[in-house]
Coordinates of C-alpha atoms and ligand atoms in Angstrom, one line a residue:
M1 CA -0.1 -0.2 -0.2
A2 CA 2.4 2.2 1.3
D3 CA 4.9 2.6 -1.9
T4 CA 1.8 3.4 -4.1
L5 CA 0.3 5.8 -1.7
S6 CA 1.1 9.5 -2.1
R7 CA 1.8 10.7 1.4
V8 CA 1.3 14.8 0.6
P9 CA -2.8 15.4 1.0
I10 CA -4.4 17.0 -1.6
S11 CA -4.3 20.8 -1.5
L12 CA -7.9 21.9 0.2
G13 CA -8.0 25.6 -0.5
P14 CA -8.3 28.4 1.8
R15 CA -11.5 26.6 3.8
A16 CA -9.5 24.0 4.8
E17 CA -10.0 25.0 8.6
E18 CA -13.8 24.8 8.5
M19 CA -13.7 21.8 6.0
F20 CA -11.8 19.8 8.8
P21 CA -12.1 21.9 11.9
T22 CA -11.2 20.9 15.1
L23 CA -14.0 20.2 17.8
A24 CA -13.5 21.6 21.5
P25 CA -13.5 19.5 24.4
A26 CA -16.7 20.3 25.7
Q27 CA -18.2 19.3 22.3
I28 CA -16.6 16.1 21.8
A29 CA -17.8 15.6 25.6
R30 CA -21.2 16.0 24.2
L31 CA -20.9 13.6 21.4
A32 CA -19.3 11.4 23.7
T33 CA -22.4 10.7 25.3
H34 CA -23.9 9.2 21.7
G35 CA -22.0 6.6 21.0
R36 CA -19.3 4.5 22.5
A37 CA -14.9 5.0 23.0
R38 CA -13.2 2.4 20.7
R39 CA -9.7 1.8 20.6
V40 CA -8.3 1.2 16.9
A41 CA -5.0 -0.7 16.0
P42 CA -2.6 0.5 13.1
G43 CA -3.6 -0.2 10.1
E44 CA -7.5 -1.0 11.3
V45 CA -10.0 0.5 8.7
L46 CA -12.9 1.7 10.4
L47 CA -15.2 2.6 7.1
E48 CA -14.4 1.1 3.4
A49 CA -14.7 3.1 0.7
G50 CA -18.1 1.9 -1.2
E51 CA -19.7 0.8 2.2
K52 CA -22.8 2.3 2.6
I53 CA -22.3 4.9 5.9
S54 CA -23.5 3.6 9.0
Q55 CA -21.0 4.8 12.0
F56 CA -19.4 8.5 12.4
F57 CA -16.3 8.7 14.3
V58 CA -14.6 11.1 16.2
V59 CA -10.5 11.0 17.0
T60 CA -9.9 11.3 20.0
A61 CA -6.0 10.2 20.1
G62 CA -4.1 9.4 17.3
R63 CA -4.5 9.9 13.7
I64 CA -6.5 8.5 11.2
E65 CA -6.2 8.8 7.4
A66 CA -8.8 9.3 4.6
V67 CA -7.7 7.8 1.3
R68 CA -9.4 7.0 -2.1
Q69 CA -8.6 4.4 -4.7
T70 CA -7.5 5.6 -7.9
A71 CA -6.6 3.7 -11.0
T72 CA -2.8 3.3 -9.7
G73 CA -3.1 2.5 -6.1
E74 CA -4.6 5.2 -3.7
E75 CA -4.3 8.6 -2.9
L76 CA -4.7 10.6 0.0
V77 CA -7.2 12.7 1.0
A78 CA -6.8 14.2 4.3
I79 CA -5.3 13.3 7.8
E80 CA -7.5 13.5 11.1
G81 CA -6.2 14.0 14.1
P82 CA -7.8 14.6 18.1
G83 CA -11.0 16.5 18.0
Q84 CA -11.6 15.9 14.0
F85 CA -14.1 13.3 12.4
S86 CA -15.1 11.5 9.5
G87 CA -17.9 12.0 6.9
E88 CA -19.3 14.3 4.1
V89 CA -22.9 14.6 2.4
S90 CA -23.3 10.4 2.3
M91 CA -23.6 10.7 6.2
L92 CA -26.9 12.4 5.7
S93 CA -28.3 10.1 3.0
G94 CA -26.4 6.8 4.4
R95 CA -25.5 6.7 0.8
R96 CA -22.0 4.5 -0.2
G97 CA -18.6 6.6 0.9
F98 CA -16.3 7.6 -1.4
V99 CA -13.0 7.2 0.8
T100 CA -11.6 4.5 3.2
F101 CA -11.2 5.6 7.0
R102 CA -8.1 4.3 8.4
A103 CA -5.7 4.1 11.2
I104 CA -2.2 5.7 10.9
E105 CA -1.1 4.8 14.1
A106 CA -2.8 3.2 17.3
A107 CA -5.8 5.5 18.1
E108 CA -8.7 6.4 19.9
V109 CA -12.4 7.2 18.1
I110 CA -15.8 7.8 19.6
E111 CA -18.0 5.8 17.4
I112 CA -21.8 6.9 16.8
H113 CA -24.2 5.4 14.9
R114 CA -25.6 7.4 12.0
E115 CA -29.3 7.4 13.2
E116 CA -27.8 8.4 16.4
L117 CA -26.0 11.4 14.9
L118 CA -29.0 12.7 12.7
T119 CA -30.7 12.3 15.9
L120 CA -28.1 14.7 17.7
V121 CA -27.7 17.2 14.6
Q122 CA -31.6 18.4 14.8
T123 CA -31.4 19.1 18.5
D124 CA -27.4 20.4 19.1
S125 CA -27.5 23.5 16.6
E126 CA -23.6 24.5 17.7
L127 CA -22.8 20.7 16.4
S128 CA -25.3 21.0 13.4
D129 CA -23.8 23.9 12.1
I130 CA -20.0 22.7 12.3
L131 CA -20.6 19.1 10.9
M132 CA -23.1 20.5 8.5
R133 CA -20.5 23.0 7.2
A134 CA -17.5 20.4 7.1
F135 CA -19.8 17.8 5.2
I136 CA -21.3 20.3 2.8
L137 CA -17.7 21.7 1.8
R138 CA -16.2 18.4 1.5
R139 CA -18.8 17.1 -0.5
A140 CA -18.2 20.5 -3.0
S141 CA -14.4 19.8 -2.3
L142 CA -15.2 16.4 -4.1
I143 CA -17.0 17.2 -6.6
A144 CA -15.0 20.4 -7.6
R145 CA -11.7 18.1 -7.7
G146 CA -14.2 15.2 -9.6
I147 CA -12.6 12.9 -6.6
G148 CA -15.6 10.3 -6.4
D149 CA -16.4 6.6 -7.2
V150 CA -17.5 7.3 -10.8
V151 CA -16.0 7.6 -14.4
L152 CA -17.9 8.5 -17.3
V153 CA -17.0 7.9 -20.7
G154 CA -19.0 9.6 -23.0
S155 CA -19.1 11.7 -26.4
T156 CA -20.8 15.1 -27.2
H157 CA -22.6 13.4 -29.8
S158 CA -24.7 10.7 -27.3
S159 CA -27.4 11.9 -25.6
G160 CA -27.4 9.4 -23.1
T161 CA -24.0 11.1 -21.9
L162 CA -25.7 14.6 -21.3
R163 CA -28.4 12.9 -19.4
I164 CA -26.0 10.8 -17.0
K165 CA -24.1 14.1 -16.5
E166 CA -27.3 16.0 -15.3
F167 CA -28.5 13.4 -13.5
L168 CA -25.0 12.9 -11.7
T169 CA -24.4 16.5 -11.2
R170 CA -28.0 17.2 -9.8
N171 CA -27.7 14.0 -7.3
G172 CA -24.7 15.6 -6.2
H173 CA -22.6 13.2 -6.6
P174 CA -18.7 13.7 -7.9
Y175 CA -17.5 12.0 -11.4
T176 CA -14.6 12.2 -13.9
Y177 CA -15.6 12.8 -17.7
L178 CA -13.7 11.4 -20.0
D179 CA -14.5 12.5 -23.7
L180 CA -14.2 9.9 -26.5
D181 CA -13.9 12.7 -28.9
T182 CA -11.1 14.6 -27.0
D183 CA -9.1 12.6 -24.5
T184 CA -6.6 10.8 -25.8
G185 CA -6.1 7.2 -23.8
V186 CA -9.7 6.7 -23.4
Q187 CA -9.5 4.0 -26.1
D188 CA -7.6 2.0 -24.0
L189 CA -9.7 2.4 -20.9
L190 CA -12.4 1.0 -23.1
D191 CA -10.2 -1.8 -24.4
H192 CA -9.5 -2.2 -21.1
F193 CA -12.9 -3.3 -20.1
H194 CA -13.6 -4.6 -23.3
V195 CA -16.2 -2.1 -24.3
G196 CA -17.2 -1.2 -27.9
V197 CA -17.6 2.2 -29.1
D198 CA -21.3 1.5 -29.5
D199 CA -21.8 1.0 -25.8
V200 CA -20.6 5.0 -24.9
P201 CA -21.6 6.5 -22.9
V202 CA -20.1 4.1 -20.2
V203 CA -20.4 4.6 -16.4
I204 CA -18.0 2.6 -14.7
C205 CA -19.1 2.7 -10.9
R206 CA -17.2 2.4 -7.9
C207 CA -14.2 1.3 -9.8
K208 CA -15.9 -2.0 -10.4
F209 CA -18.8 -2.2 -12.7
V210 CA -18.9 -1.7 -16.1
L211 CA -22.1 0.3 -16.8
R212 CA -23.3 0.0 -20.7
H213 CA -25.4 2.7 -21.8
P214 CA -27.1 2.7 -18.5
T215 CA -30.6 4.2 -17.2
N216 CA -30.7 6.6 -14.5
R217 CA -32.3 3.9 -12.2
E218 CA -29.2 1.5 -13.1
I219 CA -26.9 4.1 -11.9
A220 CA -28.9 5.1 -8.7
E221 CA -28.6 1.4 -8.0
C222 CA -25.2 0.8 -8.6
L223 CA -24.2 3.7 -6.5
G224 CA -26.8 2.8 -3.8
F225 CA -28.3 6.0 -4.2
N226 CA -31.7 4.7 -2.6
E227 CA -32.6 2.5 0.7
A228 CA -34.3 -0.3 0.9
I229 CA -38.2 0.7 0.7
D230 CA -40.3 -1.2 3.4
Q231 CA -43.4 -1.7 2.1
T232 CA -45.1 -2.4 5.1
H233 CA -44.1 0.8 6.8
V234 CA -47.2 3.5 6.7
R235 CA -45.7 6.8 6.9
D236 CA -47.2 9.9 7.7
V237 CA -46.8 11.4 4.3
V238 CA -45.0 10.6 1.0
I239 CA -44.4 13.6 -1.2
I240 CA -44.1 12.5 -4.9
G241 CA -41.9 14.8 -6.6
A242 CA -38.6 16.7 -5.4
G243 CA -38.8 20.2 -7.2
P244 CA -38.8 23.2 -5.3
S245 CA -42.6 22.7 -3.7
G246 CA -41.7 18.6 -2.9
L247 CA -38.6 19.7 -0.7
A248 CA -39.9 22.6 1.0
A249 CA -42.9 19.9 2.1
A250 CA -39.8 17.8 3.3
V251 CA -37.9 19.9 5.1
Y252 CA -40.7 21.3 6.9
G253 CA -42.7 18.1 7.2
A254 CA -39.3 16.2 8.6
S255 CA -38.7 19.3 11.0
E256 CA -41.8 19.0 12.6
G257 CA -41.6 15.4 13.6
L258 CA -43.2 14.0 10.8
D259 CA -42.0 10.3 9.3
V260 CA -41.6 11.3 5.6
L261 CA -40.5 10.2 2.5
V262 CA -39.7 12.0 -1.1
L263 CA -40.4 10.0 -4.1
E264 CA -38.4 11.6 -7.2
M265 CA -38.5 10.2 -10.9
N266 CA -34.9 11.9 -11.6
A267 CA -33.1 14.3 -9.4
P268 CA -33.7 16.9 -6.8
G269 CA -34.4 20.3 -8.5
G270 CA -37.3 19.8 -10.8
Q271 CA -37.6 22.7 -13.2
A272 CA -35.7 24.9 -10.8
G273 CA -32.3 22.7 -11.2
S274 CA -32.6 23.7 -15.2
S275 CA -32.3 27.3 -14.3
S276 CA -28.3 28.5 -14.3
K277 CA -29.3 31.4 -12.2
I278 CA -32.3 32.1 -10.2
E279 CA -32.6 35.7 -9.3
N280 CA -35.7 36.6 -7.8
Y281 CA -35.8 34.5 -4.8
L282 CA -35.8 35.9 -1.7
G283 CA -32.6 36.1 0.5
F284 CA -30.5 35.5 -2.4
P285 CA -29.5 38.8 -4.0
T286 CA -27.1 38.1 -6.5
G287 CA -29.0 34.9 -7.3
I288 CA -28.4 31.2 -6.9
S289 CA -28.3 28.3 -9.6
G290 CA -31.5 26.1 -9.7
Q291 CA -28.9 22.9 -8.6
E292 CA -27.4 24.6 -5.5
L293 CA -30.7 25.5 -4.3
A294 CA -31.9 22.2 -4.9
A295 CA -28.7 20.5 -3.3
R296 CA -29.5 23.0 -0.1
A297 CA -32.9 21.7 0.1
S298 CA -32.0 17.9 -0.4
T299 CA -29.1 18.0 2.1
Q300 CA -31.5 20.3 4.8
A301 CA -34.4 17.5 4.5
Q302 CA -32.4 14.6 4.9
K303 CA -30.7 16.5 7.9
F304 CA -34.1 16.5 9.6
G305 CA -35.1 12.5 8.7
A306 CA -37.0 12.9 5.7
Q307 CA -35.7 9.2 3.5
V308 CA -35.6 10.7 -0.3
I309 CA -35.6 8.3 -3.2
V310 CA -34.5 8.9 -6.4
A311 CA -34.8 7.6 -10.3
K312 CA -37.8 6.2 -9.0
D313 CA -41.4 7.1 -10.8
A314 CA -45.1 7.2 -9.0
K315 CA -47.3 5.7 -11.7
R316 CA -50.6 5.4 -9.4
L317 CA -52.2 6.7 -6.4
F318 CA -54.6 3.9 -5.0
C319 CA -57.0 6.4 -4.1
G320 CA -60.0 3.8 -3.2
R321 CA -58.0 2.5 -0.1
K322 CA -57.0 4.2 3.3
P323 CA -53.6 4.7 4.2
Y324 CA -53.1 5.6 0.3
A325 CA -50.7 3.5 -1.5
V326 CA -48.7 5.1 -4.4
E327 CA -47.0 2.6 -6.3
I328 CA -43.7 2.9 -7.6
D329 CA -42.7 1.8 -11.6
D330 CA -40.6 -0.9 -9.9
G331 CA -44.1 -2.9 -8.9
S332 CA -43.3 -1.8 -5.1
N333 CA -45.7 0.2 -3.0
L334 CA -45.3 3.3 -0.5
I335 CA -48.1 3.4 2.0
A336 CA -48.8 6.8 3.7
R337 CA -51.5 8.4 5.9
A338 CA -51.2 11.9 3.7
V339 CA -49.7 12.9 0.4
V340 CA -48.6 15.4 -1.3
I341 CA -48.3 15.6 -5.0
A342 CA -45.6 17.8 -5.7
T343 CA -45.0 16.7 -9.6
G344 CA -44.7 20.0 -11.2
A345 CA -45.0 20.5 -15.1
E346 CA -43.0 19.3 -17.7
Y347 CA -41.2 20.9 -20.8
R348 CA -43.7 21.6 -23.5
K349 CA -42.5 20.3 -26.9
L350 CA -42.3 21.6 -30.1
P351 CA -44.4 20.4 -32.8
V352 CA -41.5 19.3 -35.2
D353 CA -41.7 15.4 -36.3
N354 CA -38.1 14.5 -35.5
L355 CA -37.4 16.3 -32.1
A356 CA -36.5 13.2 -30.0
Q357 CA -34.0 12.6 -32.1
F358 CA -32.0 15.7 -31.4
E359 CA -33.0 15.5 -27.7
N360 CA -30.3 16.2 -25.7
A361 CA -28.2 16.0 -28.9
G362 CA -28.4 19.4 -29.7
V363 CA -32.3 19.8 -28.3
Y364 CA -32.1 21.2 -24.9
Y365 CA -34.6 22.4 -22.3
G366 CA -32.5 23.3 -19.9
A367 CA -29.5 26.0 -19.9
T368 CA -27.3 25.5 -17.2
F369 CA -23.5 25.3 -17.3
I370 CA -23.2 21.9 -18.7
E371 CA -25.3 22.8 -21.7
A372 CA -23.1 26.3 -22.1
Q373 CA -20.0 24.0 -22.2
L374 CA -21.2 22.1 -25.0
C375 CA -22.4 24.8 -26.9
G376 CA -18.7 26.6 -26.5
D377 CA -19.1 29.7 -28.8
D378 CA -21.4 28.7 -31.2
E379 CA -24.2 30.3 -32.2
V380 CA -27.5 29.0 -30.5
I381 CA -31.4 28.9 -30.6
V382 CA -33.6 29.8 -27.7
V383 CA -37.1 29.5 -28.3
G384 CA -40.0 31.0 -26.1
G385 CA -40.6 34.4 -24.9
G386 CA -40.9 33.8 -20.8
N387 CA -38.4 34.3 -17.8
S388 CA -37.4 30.9 -18.1
A389 CA -36.5 31.8 -22.2
G390 CA -35.2 35.2 -21.2
Q391 CA -32.8 33.6 -18.4
A392 CA -31.3 30.9 -20.8
A393 CA -30.6 33.8 -23.1
V394 CA -28.8 36.1 -21.2
F395 CA -26.9 33.2 -19.5
L396 CA -25.8 31.5 -23.0
A397 CA -24.7 34.9 -24.1
Q398 CA -22.0 35.0 -21.6
T399 CA -20.2 32.4 -23.9
A400 CA -22.1 31.8 -27.1
R401 CA -21.1 33.5 -30.3
R402 CA -24.7 34.5 -30.9
V403 CA -27.9 34.1 -29.1
Y404 CA -31.2 34.1 -31.4
V405 CA -34.4 34.4 -29.3
L406 CA -37.2 33.2 -31.4
V407 CA -41.1 34.1 -30.2
R408 CA -44.1 33.4 -31.9
S409 CA -45.8 36.7 -30.5
G410 CA -44.6 40.2 -31.6
G411 CA -42.4 40.8 -28.6
L412 CA -41.8 39.8 -25.4
A413 CA -43.5 42.4 -23.2
E414 CA -46.5 40.4 -22.6
S415 CA -44.4 36.9 -21.4
M416 CA -41.3 38.4 -20.0
S417 CA -40.2 40.6 -16.8
R418 CA -39.0 44.0 -17.8
Y419 CA -35.5 43.6 -16.1
L420 CA -34.9 40.5 -18.5
I421 CA -36.2 42.3 -21.5
R422 CA -34.0 45.2 -21.0
R423 CA -31.0 42.7 -20.6
I424 CA -31.9 41.0 -23.9
E425 CA -32.3 44.5 -25.6
E426 CA -28.8 45.9 -24.2
N427 CA -26.9 42.8 -25.1
P428 CA -25.5 42.8 -28.7
K429 CA -25.0 39.0 -28.9
I430 CA -29.0 38.4 -28.8
V431 CA -31.1 38.8 -31.5
L432 CA -34.8 38.8 -31.1
R433 CA -36.5 37.2 -34.1
T434 CA -40.5 38.1 -33.6
H435 CA -43.2 36.2 -35.6
T436 CA -40.9 33.4 -36.0
E437 CA -41.3 29.7 -35.2
V438 CA -39.3 26.5 -36.0
V439 CA -40.7 24.3 -38.7
A440 CA -37.9 21.7 -39.5
L441 CA -34.7 20.3 -37.8
E442 CA -31.9 18.4 -39.4
G443 CA -28.8 16.2 -38.7
G444 CA -27.4 13.0 -38.1
E445 CA -26.3 11.9 -34.8
H446 CA -26.5 15.4 -33.4
L447 CA -28.7 18.5 -34.7
E448 CA -26.8 20.2 -37.8
R449 CA -29.2 22.8 -39.0
V450 CA -32.5 24.6 -37.7
S451 CA -35.1 26.0 -40.3
C452 CA -37.8 28.7 -38.9
R453 CA -40.7 29.9 -40.5
D454 CA -41.4 33.9 -40.6
A455 CA -45.0 34.4 -39.9
Q456 CA -45.3 37.9 -41.0
H457 CA -43.7 37.2 -44.2
G458 CA -44.1 33.3 -45.2
T459 CA -40.6 32.9 -45.8
V460 CA -38.4 29.5 -44.3
E461 CA -34.7 30.2 -43.4
T462 CA -32.5 27.3 -42.8
H463 CA -29.5 28.2 -40.5
D464 CA -26.3 26.1 -39.6
I465 CA -27.3 25.6 -35.7
R466 CA -26.3 22.8 -33.7
H467 CA -28.2 23.8 -30.4
M468 CA -31.5 25.0 -29.5
F469 CA -33.4 25.5 -25.9
V470 CA -36.4 24.8 -26.4
M471 CA -38.1 27.4 -23.4
T472 CA -42.0 27.2 -24.4
G473 CA -43.8 26.6 -20.6
A474 CA -44.9 23.2 -19.4
V475 CA -47.4 21.0 -19.2
P476 CA -48.6 19.1 -15.7
N477 CA -47.2 16.2 -14.6
T478 CA -51.1 14.5 -13.8
R479 CA -51.2 12.2 -16.1
W480 CA -50.0 9.2 -13.5
L481 CA -53.2 10.0 -11.2
D482 CA -55.7 8.7 -13.6
G483 CA -58.7 10.4 -12.7
C484 CA -58.2 10.0 -8.9
L485 CA -58.4 13.8 -8.2
A486 CA -60.3 16.4 -9.7
L487 CA -58.3 18.1 -12.3
D488 CA -58.7 21.6 -14.7
A489 CA -59.2 21.8 -18.3
A490 CA -55.5 21.8 -18.4
G491 CA -54.9 18.9 -16.6
F492 CA -53.7 20.7 -13.1
I493 CA -54.6 19.2 -9.8
K494 CA -57.6 21.7 -8.3
T495 CA -57.8 22.1 -4.6
G496 CA -59.4 24.2 -1.8
P497 CA -61.6 26.5 -2.9
D498 CA -61.2 25.8 -6.4
L499 CA -63.0 22.5 -6.1
S500 CA -66.8 23.1 -6.7
P501 CA -69.4 21.3 -5.3
D502 CA -70.1 19.2 -8.7
D503 CA -66.4 18.6 -8.1
L504 CA -66.9 17.4 -4.6
A505 CA -69.9 15.4 -5.2
A506 CA -68.5 13.7 -8.3
A507 CA -65.4 12.6 -6.0
H508 CA -67.8 11.2 -3.4
W509 CA -66.3 14.2 -0.7
P510 CA -66.8 12.2 2.5
L511 CA -66.6 14.7 5.3
A512 CA -68.3 17.4 6.8
R513 CA -65.9 19.9 6.2
L514 CA -64.9 21.7 2.9
P515 CA -61.4 20.5 1.5
H516 CA -58.4 22.8 3.1
L517 CA -56.4 25.4 1.5
L518 CA -53.9 23.1 -1.0
E519 CA -56.0 19.6 -0.5
T520 CA -57.4 18.1 -3.1
S521 CA -60.5 16.3 -4.0
L522 CA -59.5 13.2 -1.8
P523 CA -59.0 13.9 2.1
G524 CA -55.3 14.3 3.2
V525 CA -54.2 14.2 -0.7
F526 CA -52.4 17.7 -1.4
A527 CA -51.2 19.3 -4.4
V528 CA -48.6 21.9 -4.3
G529 CA -46.4 24.1 -6.8
D530 CA -46.8 24.2 -10.6
V531 CA -48.9 20.9 -10.7
R532 CA -51.6 22.9 -8.9
G533 CA -54.3 24.5 -10.8
G534 CA -53.9 28.8 -9.9
N535 CA -50.3 28.0 -9.0
V536 CA -48.1 31.3 -10.3
K537 CA -45.4 29.4 -11.4
R538 CA -42.5 30.8 -9.4
V539 CA -39.8 29.2 -7.3
A540 CA -41.1 31.2 -4.0
S541 CA -44.5 30.3 -4.5
A542 CA -43.7 26.5 -5.0
V543 CA -41.5 26.5 -1.6
G544 CA -44.4 28.6 -0.3
E545 CA -47.1 25.8 -1.0
G546 CA -45.2 22.9 0.0
S547 CA -44.5 24.5 3.9
I548 CA -48.3 25.4 3.8
A549 CA -49.5 22.1 3.1
V550 CA -47.4 20.5 5.9
S551 CA -49.3 22.6 8.4
F552 CA -52.7 21.2 6.9
V553 CA -51.3 17.4 6.9
H554 CA -50.8 17.7 10.5
R555 CA -54.2 18.5 11.1
V556 CA -55.4 15.9 9.0
L557 CA -53.0 13.5 10.5
H558 CA -55.2 14.5 13.9
E559 CA -58.6 13.9 12.2
Ligands
FAD601 C1 -35.3 27.2 -16.9 C2 -36.2 27.5 -16.0 C3 -35.9 29.0 -15.2 C4 -37.0 29.0 -14.0 N1 -36.5 30.4 -13.5 C5 -37.1 30.7 -12.5 C6 -36.8 32.0 -11.8 O1 -35.7 32.5 -11.9 N2 -37.4 32.1 -10.7 C7 -38.6 31.6 -10.1 O2 -39.6 32.0 -9.2 N3 -39.3 30.7 -10.9 C8 -38.6 30.1 -12.4 N4 -38.8 28.9 -12.5 C9 -39.9 28.4 -12.2 C10 -39.9 27.3 -11.0 O3 -38.7 26.6 -11.4 C11 -41.0 26.6 -11.3 O4 -42.3 27.6 -10.6 C12 -40.6 25.4 -9.8 O5 -39.5 24.7 -10.2 C13 -42.1 24.6 -10.0 O6 -41.9 23.8 -8.8 P1 -42.3 22.5 -8.2 O7 -41.9 22.0 -7.2 O8 -43.7 22.8 -8.1 O9 -41.9 21.9 -9.8 P2 -41.3 21.2 -10.2 O10 -40.0 22.2 -10.5 O11 -41.5 21.0 -12.1 O12 -40.5 19.8 -9.9 C14 -41.5 18.7 -9.9 C15 -40.6 17.3 -9.4 O13 -41.4 16.2 -9.5 C16 -41.0 15.1 -10.4 N5 -41.9 14.2 -11.2 C17 -42.5 14.3 -12.0 N6 -43.6 13.5 -12.2 C18 -42.9 12.4 -10.8 C19 -43.9 10.9 -10.9 N7 -44.8 10.3 -11.0 N8 -42.9 10.2 -9.8 C20 -41.8 10.9 -9.4 N9 -41.4 12.4 -9.4 C21 -41.8 12.9 -10.5 C22 -39.7 15.8 -11.5 O14 -38.7 15.1 -11.9 C23 -39.5 17.2 -11.0 O15 -38.3 16.9 -10.1 C24 -38.1 28.4 -14.3 C25 -38.3 27.4 -14.3 C26 -37.1 27.0 -15.6 C27 -38.2 25.7 -16.7

């Protein structure tokens, strides 16, 4: 081991003190009451990389090293001395750890079960602050340095590559990316694992398993993202969807002592996760990326004990039974006394025949730094006249050579905030094309040309454009509810005072009281955020509704 191990820890940068703080004796004493003292022999392994995290360690004597496996041996990540402790964000989620925690010399530690630690951070705010900050900074540092247990081998020409990049990034999972088109030596790596070029994208998971063209579900399973679901356990509340509204419901529900499970078909963040910068969310004067907001919220929910399941979608709500059951696409059921539906909306597609061929291979529905990197300084098109289109245009103009904004209407004034219109007008790289719609797409594996029609003049022009961002609004994710709840004409869920006497009669509303605010036509089932009829489609309102719904969940649970 020693000859392949670099003994110099990786440079940790200016926040090393906060990342690896030393606890005061009084803080260690408080932790000690929740665990047991343990002697460790030199070389003894306390945690093995790749194992699910079940223990937390505080070093009280000696030194413990954190090392990670590399292709050539081991790399030293950190050395922890007395008063320092193990762990990063996986400690909260119970996912697999990235590093091996091993005694350099005879040492002593306090060993605490993960569940005990989660209970402690909810009651001891001083320790909670120190641990939480260290865990988050350590994870951010792992991500920034690409230190993880995943290598993604992909190509800019494969749509699966972008999907997997987004899935790992949105789940806050560090990975190393090797691009077949530009990185030399990648072919050797593929040969090493007997992988053909047609198998791309390839995920090498936990340095062991080679997944060819994997689904998000397969990646989640290999990386142990999800804890097993106990199908007999009746939860207080199951939340479907981990966008801003679902995450808010999870944070408020779990922090108020409810037994909460969140089910998310992709990764936390929802539509907000595809925004490069949200500038109008209260408390973030310089803006915050949707991914960062979602990562913080997801960590916060797990800190309070909410279970978050990703890459699995709700297929059906069994509305004729109590407690309610939600069927997941793997066939298992989640049982709950109350349900919060926070499934938001999905992007509206353009009516172009071969659109699906280019999705994630030139056609995108989100504009984050991942897509911006793919575009480089090419010319790009943004379709749509709403705020999300305006944000995307302004963001992409930072790197793209030119950004064409296409709208079918005569201008932006009706649909976009004034601050964004002004930024678009002042940016010489952004060109607004009104009365214009996309009529055809061409290309092979990747989008190469876009044809647009000018409705005023009836002319069609074709341009060499390789990247098009579709930001034309969204339709509600309610198909899976299959008639269980009253919906409005556009398919959004009706709640509270929007439910007419006829709606309630048709739904056989069984109670003497009327539905609470945000309650659907089924008692104890709530709808929040963009999926709800009448919602104003903002991050703040989604968060607000998620938190309000929880106060009514309490009432329903006491009924
Ligand atoms: C590009 C972009 C930029 C934006 N910028 C801003 C902004 O600057 N300011 C602002 O206030 N608003 C902005 N918005 C709007 C804001 O993001 C939404 O209003 C907000 O995300 C709605 O939150 P939500 O939780 O209700 O739904 P969503 O964010 O849509 O989240 C729903 C979640 O449910 C999941 N889901 C769906 N169906 C299922 C199922 N069957 N099973 C399990 N999970 C499921 C989805 O995968 C998704 O993660 C923007 C939107 C976009 C697209």
